[in-house]
PDB file of C-alpha atoms in Angstrom:
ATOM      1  CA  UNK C   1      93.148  67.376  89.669  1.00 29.00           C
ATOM      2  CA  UNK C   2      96.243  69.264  89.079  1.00 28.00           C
ATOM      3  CA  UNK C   3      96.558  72.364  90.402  1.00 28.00           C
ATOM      4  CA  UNK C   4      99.499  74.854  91.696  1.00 29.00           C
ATOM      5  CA  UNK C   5     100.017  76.423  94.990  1.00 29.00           C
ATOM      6  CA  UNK C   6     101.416  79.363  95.573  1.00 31.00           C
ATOM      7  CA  UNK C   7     102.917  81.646  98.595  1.00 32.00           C
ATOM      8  CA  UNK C   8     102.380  85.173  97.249  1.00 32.00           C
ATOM      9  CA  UNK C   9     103.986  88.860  99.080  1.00 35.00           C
ATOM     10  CA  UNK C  10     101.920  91.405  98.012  1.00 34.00           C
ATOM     11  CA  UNK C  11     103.097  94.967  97.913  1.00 34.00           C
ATOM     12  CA  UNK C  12     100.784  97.786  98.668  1.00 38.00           C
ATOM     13  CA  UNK C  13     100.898 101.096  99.211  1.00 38.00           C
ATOM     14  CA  UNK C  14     101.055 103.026 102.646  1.00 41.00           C
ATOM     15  CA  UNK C  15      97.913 102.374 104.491  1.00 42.00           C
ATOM     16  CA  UNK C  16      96.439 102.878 108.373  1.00 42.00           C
ATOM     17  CA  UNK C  17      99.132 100.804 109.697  1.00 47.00           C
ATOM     18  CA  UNK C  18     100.654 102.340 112.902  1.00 49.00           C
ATOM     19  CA  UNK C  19     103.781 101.234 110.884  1.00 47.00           C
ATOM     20  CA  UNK C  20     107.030 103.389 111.911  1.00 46.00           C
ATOM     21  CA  UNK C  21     109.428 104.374 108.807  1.00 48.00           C
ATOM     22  CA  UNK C  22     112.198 101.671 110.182  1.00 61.00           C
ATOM     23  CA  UNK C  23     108.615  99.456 109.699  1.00 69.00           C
ATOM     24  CA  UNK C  24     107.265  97.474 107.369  1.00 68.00           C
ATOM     25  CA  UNK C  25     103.506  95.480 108.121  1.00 71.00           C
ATOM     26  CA  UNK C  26     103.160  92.104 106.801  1.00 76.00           C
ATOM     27  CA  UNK C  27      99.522  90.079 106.827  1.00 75.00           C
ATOM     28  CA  UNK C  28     100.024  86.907 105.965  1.00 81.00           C
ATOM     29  CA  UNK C  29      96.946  85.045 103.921  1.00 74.00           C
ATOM     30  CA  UNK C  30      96.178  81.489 103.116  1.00 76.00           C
ATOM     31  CA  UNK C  31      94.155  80.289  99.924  1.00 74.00           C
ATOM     32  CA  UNK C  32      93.548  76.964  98.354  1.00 69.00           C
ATOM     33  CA  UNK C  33      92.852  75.684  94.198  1.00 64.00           C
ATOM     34  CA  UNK C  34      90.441  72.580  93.919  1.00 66.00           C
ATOM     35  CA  UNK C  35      90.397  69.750  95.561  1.00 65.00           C
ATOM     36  CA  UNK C  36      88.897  66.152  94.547  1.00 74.00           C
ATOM     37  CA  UNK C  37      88.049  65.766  98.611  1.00 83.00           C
ATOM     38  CA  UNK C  38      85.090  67.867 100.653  1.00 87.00           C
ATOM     39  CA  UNK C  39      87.702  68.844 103.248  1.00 90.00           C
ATOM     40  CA  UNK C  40      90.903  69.487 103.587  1.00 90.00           C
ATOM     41  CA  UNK C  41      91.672  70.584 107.396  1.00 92.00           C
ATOM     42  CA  UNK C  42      95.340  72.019 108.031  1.00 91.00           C
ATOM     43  CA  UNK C  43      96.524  72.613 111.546  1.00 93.00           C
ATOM     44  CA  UNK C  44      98.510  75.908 111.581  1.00 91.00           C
ATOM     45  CA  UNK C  45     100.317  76.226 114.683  1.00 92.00           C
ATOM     46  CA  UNK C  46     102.878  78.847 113.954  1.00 92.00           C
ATOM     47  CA  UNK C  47     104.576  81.161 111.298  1.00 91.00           C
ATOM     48  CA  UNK C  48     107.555  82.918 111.310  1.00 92.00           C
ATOM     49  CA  UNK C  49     109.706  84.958 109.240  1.00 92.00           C
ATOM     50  CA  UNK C  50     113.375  84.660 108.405  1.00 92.00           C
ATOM     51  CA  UNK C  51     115.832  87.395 107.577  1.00 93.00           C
ATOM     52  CA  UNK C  52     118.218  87.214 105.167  1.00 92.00           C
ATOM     53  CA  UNK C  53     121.588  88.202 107.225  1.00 85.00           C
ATOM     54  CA  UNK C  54     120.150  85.074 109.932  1.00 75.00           C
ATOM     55  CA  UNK C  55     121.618  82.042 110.285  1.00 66.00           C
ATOM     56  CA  UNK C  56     119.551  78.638 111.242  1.00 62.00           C
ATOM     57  CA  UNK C  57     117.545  79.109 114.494  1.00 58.00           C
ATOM     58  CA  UNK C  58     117.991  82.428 115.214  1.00 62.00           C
ATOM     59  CA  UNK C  59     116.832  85.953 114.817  1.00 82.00           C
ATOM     60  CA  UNK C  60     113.145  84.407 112.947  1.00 88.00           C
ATOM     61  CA  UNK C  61     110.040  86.677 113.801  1.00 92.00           C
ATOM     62  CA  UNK C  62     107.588  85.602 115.096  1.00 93.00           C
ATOM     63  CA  UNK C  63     104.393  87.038 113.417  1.00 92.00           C
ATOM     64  CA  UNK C  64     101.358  85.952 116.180  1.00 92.00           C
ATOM     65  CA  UNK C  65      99.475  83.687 113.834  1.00 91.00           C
ATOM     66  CA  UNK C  66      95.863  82.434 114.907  1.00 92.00           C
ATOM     67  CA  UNK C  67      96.553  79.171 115.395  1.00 93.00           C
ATOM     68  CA  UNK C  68      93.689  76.783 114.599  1.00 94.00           C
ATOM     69  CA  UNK C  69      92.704  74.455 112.036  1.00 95.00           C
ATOM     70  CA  UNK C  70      91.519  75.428 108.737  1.00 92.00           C
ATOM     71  CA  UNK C  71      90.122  74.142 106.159  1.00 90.00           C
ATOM     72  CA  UNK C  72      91.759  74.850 102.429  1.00 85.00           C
ATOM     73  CA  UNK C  73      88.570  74.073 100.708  1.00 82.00           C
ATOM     74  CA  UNK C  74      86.500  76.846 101.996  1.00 84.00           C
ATOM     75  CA  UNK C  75      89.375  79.081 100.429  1.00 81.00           C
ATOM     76  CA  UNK C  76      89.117  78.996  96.772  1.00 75.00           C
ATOM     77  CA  UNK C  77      87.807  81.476  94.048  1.00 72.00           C
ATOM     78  CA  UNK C  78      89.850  84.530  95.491  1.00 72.00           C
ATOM     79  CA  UNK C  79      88.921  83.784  99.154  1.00 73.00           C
ATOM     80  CA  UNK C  80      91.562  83.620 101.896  1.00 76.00           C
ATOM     81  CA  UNK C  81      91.542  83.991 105.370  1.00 83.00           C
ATOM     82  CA  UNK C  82      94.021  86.295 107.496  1.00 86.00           C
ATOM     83  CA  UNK C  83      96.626  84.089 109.846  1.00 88.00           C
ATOM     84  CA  UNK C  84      98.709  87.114 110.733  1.00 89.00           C
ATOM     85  CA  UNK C  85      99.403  91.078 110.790  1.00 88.00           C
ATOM     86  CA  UNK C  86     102.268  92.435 112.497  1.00 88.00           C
ATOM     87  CA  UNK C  87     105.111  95.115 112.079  1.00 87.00           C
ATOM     88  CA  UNK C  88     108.600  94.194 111.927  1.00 88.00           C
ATOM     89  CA  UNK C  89     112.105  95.843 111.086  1.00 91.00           C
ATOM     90  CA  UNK C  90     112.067  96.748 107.609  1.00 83.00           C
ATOM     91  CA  UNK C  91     114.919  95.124 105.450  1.00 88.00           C
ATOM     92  CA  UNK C  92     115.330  91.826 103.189  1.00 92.00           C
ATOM     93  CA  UNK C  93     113.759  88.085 104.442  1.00 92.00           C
ATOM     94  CA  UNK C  94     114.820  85.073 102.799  1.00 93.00           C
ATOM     95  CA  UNK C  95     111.792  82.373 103.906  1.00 91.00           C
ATOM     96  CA  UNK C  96     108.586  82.081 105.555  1.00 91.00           C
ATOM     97  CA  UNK C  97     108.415  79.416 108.089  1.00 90.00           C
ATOM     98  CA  UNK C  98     105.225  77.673 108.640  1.00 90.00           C
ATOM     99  CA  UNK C  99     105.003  75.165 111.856  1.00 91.00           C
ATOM    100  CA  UNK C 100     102.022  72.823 111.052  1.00 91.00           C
ATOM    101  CA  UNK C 101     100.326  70.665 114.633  1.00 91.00           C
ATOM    102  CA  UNK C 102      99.072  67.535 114.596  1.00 92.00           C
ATOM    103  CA  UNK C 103      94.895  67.683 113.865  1.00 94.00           C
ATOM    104  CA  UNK C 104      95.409  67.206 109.869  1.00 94.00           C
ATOM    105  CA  UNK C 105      93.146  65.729 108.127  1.00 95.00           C
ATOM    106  CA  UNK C 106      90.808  65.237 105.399  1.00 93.00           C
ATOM    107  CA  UNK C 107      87.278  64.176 104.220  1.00 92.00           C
ATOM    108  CA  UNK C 108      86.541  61.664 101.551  1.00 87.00           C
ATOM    109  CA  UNK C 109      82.936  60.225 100.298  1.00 86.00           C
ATOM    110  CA  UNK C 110      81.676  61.068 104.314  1.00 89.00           C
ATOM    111  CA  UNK C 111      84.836  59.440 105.706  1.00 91.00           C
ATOM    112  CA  UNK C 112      87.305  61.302 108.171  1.00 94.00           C
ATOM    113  CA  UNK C 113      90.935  60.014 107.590  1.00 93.00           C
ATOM    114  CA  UNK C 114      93.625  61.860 109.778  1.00 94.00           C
ATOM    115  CA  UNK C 115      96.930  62.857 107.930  1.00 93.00           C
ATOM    116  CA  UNK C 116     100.501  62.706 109.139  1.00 89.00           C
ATOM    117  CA  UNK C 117     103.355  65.438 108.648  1.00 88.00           C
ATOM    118  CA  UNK C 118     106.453  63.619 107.786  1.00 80.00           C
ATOM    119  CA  UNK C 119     108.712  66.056 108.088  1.00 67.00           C
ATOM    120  CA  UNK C 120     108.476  70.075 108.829  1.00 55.00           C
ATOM    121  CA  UNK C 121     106.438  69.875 111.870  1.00 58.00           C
ATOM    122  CA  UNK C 122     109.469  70.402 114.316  1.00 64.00           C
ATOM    123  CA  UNK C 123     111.073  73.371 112.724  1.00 72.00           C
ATOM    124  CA  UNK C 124     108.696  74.348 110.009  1.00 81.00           C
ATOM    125  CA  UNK C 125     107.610  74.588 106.424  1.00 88.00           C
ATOM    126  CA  UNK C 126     110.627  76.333 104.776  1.00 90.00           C
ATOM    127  CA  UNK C 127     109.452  78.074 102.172  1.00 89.00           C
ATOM    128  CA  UNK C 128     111.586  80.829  99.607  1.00 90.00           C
ATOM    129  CA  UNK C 129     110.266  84.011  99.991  1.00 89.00           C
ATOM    130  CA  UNK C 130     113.355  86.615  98.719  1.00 88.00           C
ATOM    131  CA  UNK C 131     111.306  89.563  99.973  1.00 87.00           C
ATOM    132  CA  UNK C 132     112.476  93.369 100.425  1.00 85.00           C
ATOM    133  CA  UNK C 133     109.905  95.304 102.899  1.00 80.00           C
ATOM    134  CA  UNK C 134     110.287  98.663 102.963  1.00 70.00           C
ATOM    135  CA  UNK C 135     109.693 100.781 105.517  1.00 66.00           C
ATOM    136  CA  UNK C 136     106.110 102.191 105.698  1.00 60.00           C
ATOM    137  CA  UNK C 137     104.814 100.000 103.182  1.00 60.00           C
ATOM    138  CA  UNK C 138     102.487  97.438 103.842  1.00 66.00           C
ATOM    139  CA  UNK C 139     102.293  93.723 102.555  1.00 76.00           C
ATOM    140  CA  UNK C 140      99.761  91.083 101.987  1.00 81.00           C
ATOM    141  CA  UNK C 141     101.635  87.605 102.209  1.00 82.00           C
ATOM    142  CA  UNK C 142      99.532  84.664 100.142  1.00 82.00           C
ATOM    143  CA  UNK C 143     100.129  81.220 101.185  1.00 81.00           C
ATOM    144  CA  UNK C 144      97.950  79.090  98.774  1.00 79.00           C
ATOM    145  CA  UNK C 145      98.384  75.638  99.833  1.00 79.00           C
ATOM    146  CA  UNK C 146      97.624  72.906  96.439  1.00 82.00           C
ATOM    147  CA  UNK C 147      95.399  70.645  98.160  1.00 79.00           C
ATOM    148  CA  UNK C 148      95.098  67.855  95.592  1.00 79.00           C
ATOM    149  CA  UNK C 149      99.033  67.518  95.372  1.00 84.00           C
ATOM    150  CA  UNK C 150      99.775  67.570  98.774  1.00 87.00           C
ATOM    151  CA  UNK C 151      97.944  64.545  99.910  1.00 90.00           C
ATOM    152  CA  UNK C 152      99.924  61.327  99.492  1.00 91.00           C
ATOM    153  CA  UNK C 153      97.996  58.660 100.121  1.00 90.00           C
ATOM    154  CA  UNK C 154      99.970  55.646 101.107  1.00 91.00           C
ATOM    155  CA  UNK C 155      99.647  51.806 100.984  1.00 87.00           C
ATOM    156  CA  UNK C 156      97.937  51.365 104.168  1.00 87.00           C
ATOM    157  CA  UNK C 157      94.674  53.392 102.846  1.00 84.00           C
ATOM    158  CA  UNK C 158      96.159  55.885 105.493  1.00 88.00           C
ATOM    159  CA  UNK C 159      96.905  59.714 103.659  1.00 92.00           C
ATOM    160  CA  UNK C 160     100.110  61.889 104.577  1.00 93.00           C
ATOM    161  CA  UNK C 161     100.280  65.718 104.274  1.00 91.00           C
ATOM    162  CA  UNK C 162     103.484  67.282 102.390  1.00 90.00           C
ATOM    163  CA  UNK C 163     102.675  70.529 101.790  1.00 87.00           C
ATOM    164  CA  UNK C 164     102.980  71.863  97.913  1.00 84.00           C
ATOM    165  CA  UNK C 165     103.609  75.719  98.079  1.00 80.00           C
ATOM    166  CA  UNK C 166     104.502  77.590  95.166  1.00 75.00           C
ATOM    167  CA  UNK C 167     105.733  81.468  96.726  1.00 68.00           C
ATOM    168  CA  UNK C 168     105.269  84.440  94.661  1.00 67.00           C
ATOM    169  CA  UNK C 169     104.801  88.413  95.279  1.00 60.00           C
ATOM    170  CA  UNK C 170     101.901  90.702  94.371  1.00 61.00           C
ATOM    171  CA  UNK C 171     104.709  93.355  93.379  1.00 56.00           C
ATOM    172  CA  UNK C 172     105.633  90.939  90.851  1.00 55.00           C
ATOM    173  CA  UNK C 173     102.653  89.108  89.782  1.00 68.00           C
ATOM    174  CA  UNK C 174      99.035  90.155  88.978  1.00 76.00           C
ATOM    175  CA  UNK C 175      95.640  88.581  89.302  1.00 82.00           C
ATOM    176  CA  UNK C 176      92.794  87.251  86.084  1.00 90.00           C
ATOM    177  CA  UNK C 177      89.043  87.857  87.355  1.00 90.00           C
ATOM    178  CA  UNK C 178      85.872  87.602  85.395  1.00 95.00           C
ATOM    179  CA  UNK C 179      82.224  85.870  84.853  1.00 96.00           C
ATOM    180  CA  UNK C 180      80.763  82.501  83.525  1.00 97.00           C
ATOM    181  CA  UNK C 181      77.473  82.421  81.974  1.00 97.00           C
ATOM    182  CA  UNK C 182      75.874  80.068  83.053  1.00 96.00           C
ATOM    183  CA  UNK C 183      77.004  80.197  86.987  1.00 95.00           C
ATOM    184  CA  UNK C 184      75.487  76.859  87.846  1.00 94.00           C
ATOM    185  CA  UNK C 185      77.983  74.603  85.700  1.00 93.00           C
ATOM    186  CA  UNK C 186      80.289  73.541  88.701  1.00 91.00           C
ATOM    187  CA  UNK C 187      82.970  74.679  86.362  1.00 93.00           C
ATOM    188  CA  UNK C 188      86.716  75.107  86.995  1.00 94.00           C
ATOM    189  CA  UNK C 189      88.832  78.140  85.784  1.00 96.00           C
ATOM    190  CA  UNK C 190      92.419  77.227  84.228  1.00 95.00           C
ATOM    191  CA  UNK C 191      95.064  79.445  83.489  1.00 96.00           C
ATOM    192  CA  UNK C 192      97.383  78.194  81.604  1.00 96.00           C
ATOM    193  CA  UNK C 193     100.877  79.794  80.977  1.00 94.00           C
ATOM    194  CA  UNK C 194     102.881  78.533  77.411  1.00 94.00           C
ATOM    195  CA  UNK C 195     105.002  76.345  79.660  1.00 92.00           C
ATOM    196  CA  UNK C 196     101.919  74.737  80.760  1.00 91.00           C
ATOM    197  CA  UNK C 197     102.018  76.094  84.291  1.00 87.00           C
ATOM    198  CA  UNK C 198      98.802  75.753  85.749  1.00 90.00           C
ATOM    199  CA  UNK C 199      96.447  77.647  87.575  1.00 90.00           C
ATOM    200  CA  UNK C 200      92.715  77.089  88.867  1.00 91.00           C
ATOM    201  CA  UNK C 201      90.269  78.281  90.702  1.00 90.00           C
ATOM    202  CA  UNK C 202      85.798  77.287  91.262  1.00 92.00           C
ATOM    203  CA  UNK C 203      83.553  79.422  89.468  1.00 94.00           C
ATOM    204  CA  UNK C 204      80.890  80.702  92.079  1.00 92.00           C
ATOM    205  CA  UNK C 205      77.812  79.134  91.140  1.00 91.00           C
ATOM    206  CA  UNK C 206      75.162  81.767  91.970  1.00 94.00           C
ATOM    207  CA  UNK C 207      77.475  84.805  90.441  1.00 94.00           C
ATOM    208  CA  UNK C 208      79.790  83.100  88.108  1.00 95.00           C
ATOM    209  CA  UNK C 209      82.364  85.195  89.136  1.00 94.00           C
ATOM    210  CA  UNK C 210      85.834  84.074  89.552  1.00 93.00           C
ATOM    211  CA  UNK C 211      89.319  85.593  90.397  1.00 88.00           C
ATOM    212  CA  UNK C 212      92.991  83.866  90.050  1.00 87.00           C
ATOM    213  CA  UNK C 213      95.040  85.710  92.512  1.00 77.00           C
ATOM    214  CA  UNK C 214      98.874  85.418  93.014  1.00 77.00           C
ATOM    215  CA  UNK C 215      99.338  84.657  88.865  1.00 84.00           C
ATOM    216  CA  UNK C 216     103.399  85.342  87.459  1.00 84.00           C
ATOM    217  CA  UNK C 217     103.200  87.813  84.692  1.00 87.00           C
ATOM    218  CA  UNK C 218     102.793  85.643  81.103  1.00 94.00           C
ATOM    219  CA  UNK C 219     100.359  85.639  78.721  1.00 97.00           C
ATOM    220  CA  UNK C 220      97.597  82.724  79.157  1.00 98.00           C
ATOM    221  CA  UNK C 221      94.946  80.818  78.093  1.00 98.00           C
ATOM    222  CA  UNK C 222      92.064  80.788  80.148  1.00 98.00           C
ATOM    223  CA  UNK C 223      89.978  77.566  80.297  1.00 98.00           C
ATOM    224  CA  UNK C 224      86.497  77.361  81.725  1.00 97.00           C
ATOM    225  CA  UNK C 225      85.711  73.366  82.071  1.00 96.00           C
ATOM    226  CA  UNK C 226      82.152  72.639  83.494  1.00 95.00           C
ATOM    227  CA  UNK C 227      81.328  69.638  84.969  1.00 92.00           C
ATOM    228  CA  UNK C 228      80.707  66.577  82.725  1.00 89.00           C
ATOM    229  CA  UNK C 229      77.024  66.532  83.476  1.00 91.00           C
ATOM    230  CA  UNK C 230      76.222  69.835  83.069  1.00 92.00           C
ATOM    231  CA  UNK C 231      75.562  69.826  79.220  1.00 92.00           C
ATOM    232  CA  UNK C 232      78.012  72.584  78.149  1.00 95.00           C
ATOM    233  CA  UNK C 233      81.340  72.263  77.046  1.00 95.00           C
ATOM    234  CA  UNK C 234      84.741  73.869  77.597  1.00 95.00           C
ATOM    235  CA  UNK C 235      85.458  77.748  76.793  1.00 96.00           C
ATOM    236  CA  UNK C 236      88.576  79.199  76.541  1.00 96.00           C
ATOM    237  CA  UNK C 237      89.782  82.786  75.512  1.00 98.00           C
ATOM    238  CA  UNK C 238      93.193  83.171  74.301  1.00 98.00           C
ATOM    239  CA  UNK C 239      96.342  85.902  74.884  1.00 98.00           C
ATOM    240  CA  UNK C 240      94.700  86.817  78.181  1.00 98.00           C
ATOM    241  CA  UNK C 241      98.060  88.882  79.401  1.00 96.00           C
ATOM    242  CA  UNK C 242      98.999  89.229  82.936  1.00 90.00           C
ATOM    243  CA  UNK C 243     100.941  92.487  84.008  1.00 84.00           C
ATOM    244  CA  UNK C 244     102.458  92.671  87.575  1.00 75.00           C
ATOM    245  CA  UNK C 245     100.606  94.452  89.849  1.00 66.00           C
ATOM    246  CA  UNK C 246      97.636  94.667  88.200  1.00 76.00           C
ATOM    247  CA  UNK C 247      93.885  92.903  87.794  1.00 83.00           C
ATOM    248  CA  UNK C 248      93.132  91.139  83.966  1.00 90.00           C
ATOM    249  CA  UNK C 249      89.475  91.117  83.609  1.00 94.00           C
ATOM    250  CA  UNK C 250      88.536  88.521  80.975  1.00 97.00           C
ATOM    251  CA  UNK C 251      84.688  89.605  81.121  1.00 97.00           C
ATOM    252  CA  UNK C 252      82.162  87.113  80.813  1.00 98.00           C
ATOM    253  CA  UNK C 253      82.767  83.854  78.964  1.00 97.00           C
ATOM    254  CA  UNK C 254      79.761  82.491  77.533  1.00 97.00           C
ATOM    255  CA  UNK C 255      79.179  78.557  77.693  1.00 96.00           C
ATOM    256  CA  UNK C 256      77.833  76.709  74.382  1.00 94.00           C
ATOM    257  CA  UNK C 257      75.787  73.997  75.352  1.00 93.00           C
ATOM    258  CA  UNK C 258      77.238  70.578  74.169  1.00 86.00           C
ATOM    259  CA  UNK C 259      74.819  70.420  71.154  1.00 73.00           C
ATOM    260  CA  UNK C 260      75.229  73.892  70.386  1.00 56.00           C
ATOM    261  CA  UNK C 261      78.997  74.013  70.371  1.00 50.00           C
ATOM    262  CA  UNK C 262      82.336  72.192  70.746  1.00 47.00           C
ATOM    263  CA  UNK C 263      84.740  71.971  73.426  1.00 43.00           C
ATOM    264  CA  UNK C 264      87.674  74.402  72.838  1.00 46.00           C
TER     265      UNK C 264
END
């Protein structure tokens, strides 16, 4: 399954934050998008951020993550956990730096397969960020790893993990939510941009709610695609327009059963 990751900086406004005015607050998030594997473990051992007047290996902040291992899959449909939340000197940052540890892995029809980092492990994930924190603002930083890309597996029936992170900012993106009806149809929900950038996220399947966090302003398709043996076919509604900093609500999309209906 193809499926984009992102790394999104979320602006928000002033909150509780014992930020000072030369302060900006940063929590940094991780999310996931479908996976064709019933785990997907990560070992996240550090993260860091770099600013933009540094030069290679020195002034990064540290932000305190909790390091432990978690596990992408249990982080879809708008779900993320929090790795970090810390103030530091307000001003411009260039990357994100995320140090990954050695107890990868994944799960795959019951069997436990551990996964290598080939490279990134000794200095860290560099990943764009272009970020200007203000002062007295806080920010929610969204890494959302793409699970199904970032598993190579290799000729040995061994699997290596090189991480596929797309980076984007709340300030400059927005977010799709909405409802399937039925819930129970194991469905996926695409967005899909006009350059065929793609987007997806699990429908919950005792609400049918979902949410697409993280998405670059465009106007999309959104594709609801059950699974094969649930006896309803694809939905889609068109011109579904995403405005930065802001929530699209699509409302509920009703599924036609396959007899009833055609796949859009």
């Amino acid at each position: 399954m193809a499926i984009a990751l992102m790394v999104g900086v979320a602006a928000c406004n002033n909150d509780s934050n014992n930020s000072t005015p030369g302060e900006a607050t940063v929590k940094v998030h991780m999310t996931d998008a479908p996976a064709d594997f019933s785990e997907v473990n990560v070992d996240v051992q550090a993260i860091t951020l770099m600013p933009a007047d540094s030069t290679e290996g020195t002034s990064e902040i540290d932000l305190g993550a909790h390091a432990g291992v978690y596990n992408l899959l249990e982080l879809t449909n708008g779900l993320d956990t929090l790795l970090a939340n810390k103030n530091i000197p307000a001003g411009k940052y260039s990357q994100i730096r995320v140090k990954l540890g050695t107890d990868n892995s994944l799960v795959m029809n019951g069997n436990t397969y551990s996964m290598k980092v080939p490279s990134g492990s000794s200095s860290g994930l560099k990943l764009q960020l272009n970020a200007d924190f203000v002062g007295g603002v806080t920010y929610d930083i969204l890494m959302d790893f793409d699970a199904a890309r970032s598993i190579v597996a290799l000729g040995n029936g061994g699997f290596n993990l090189k991480p596929v992170i797309r980076v984007s900012t709340e300030a400059t993106s927005g977010s799709i939510k909405g409802m399937v009806n039925p819930a129970n149809t194991e469905g996926v929900v695409y967005a899909i941009s006009p350059s065929m950038d793609t987007l997806s996220t699990y429908v919950d399947t005792v609400s049918g709610s979902f949410m697409l966090r993280g998405v670059p302003a465009d106007v999309y398709t959104v594709e609801v695609d059950p699974a094969t043996d649930s006896g309803f076919s694809k939905q889609s509604v068109d011109n579904v327009k995403v405005v930065e900093g802001t929530q699209t609500d699509v409302g509920t999309i009703d599924l036609t059963t396959q007899s009833s209906g055609t796949a859009q």
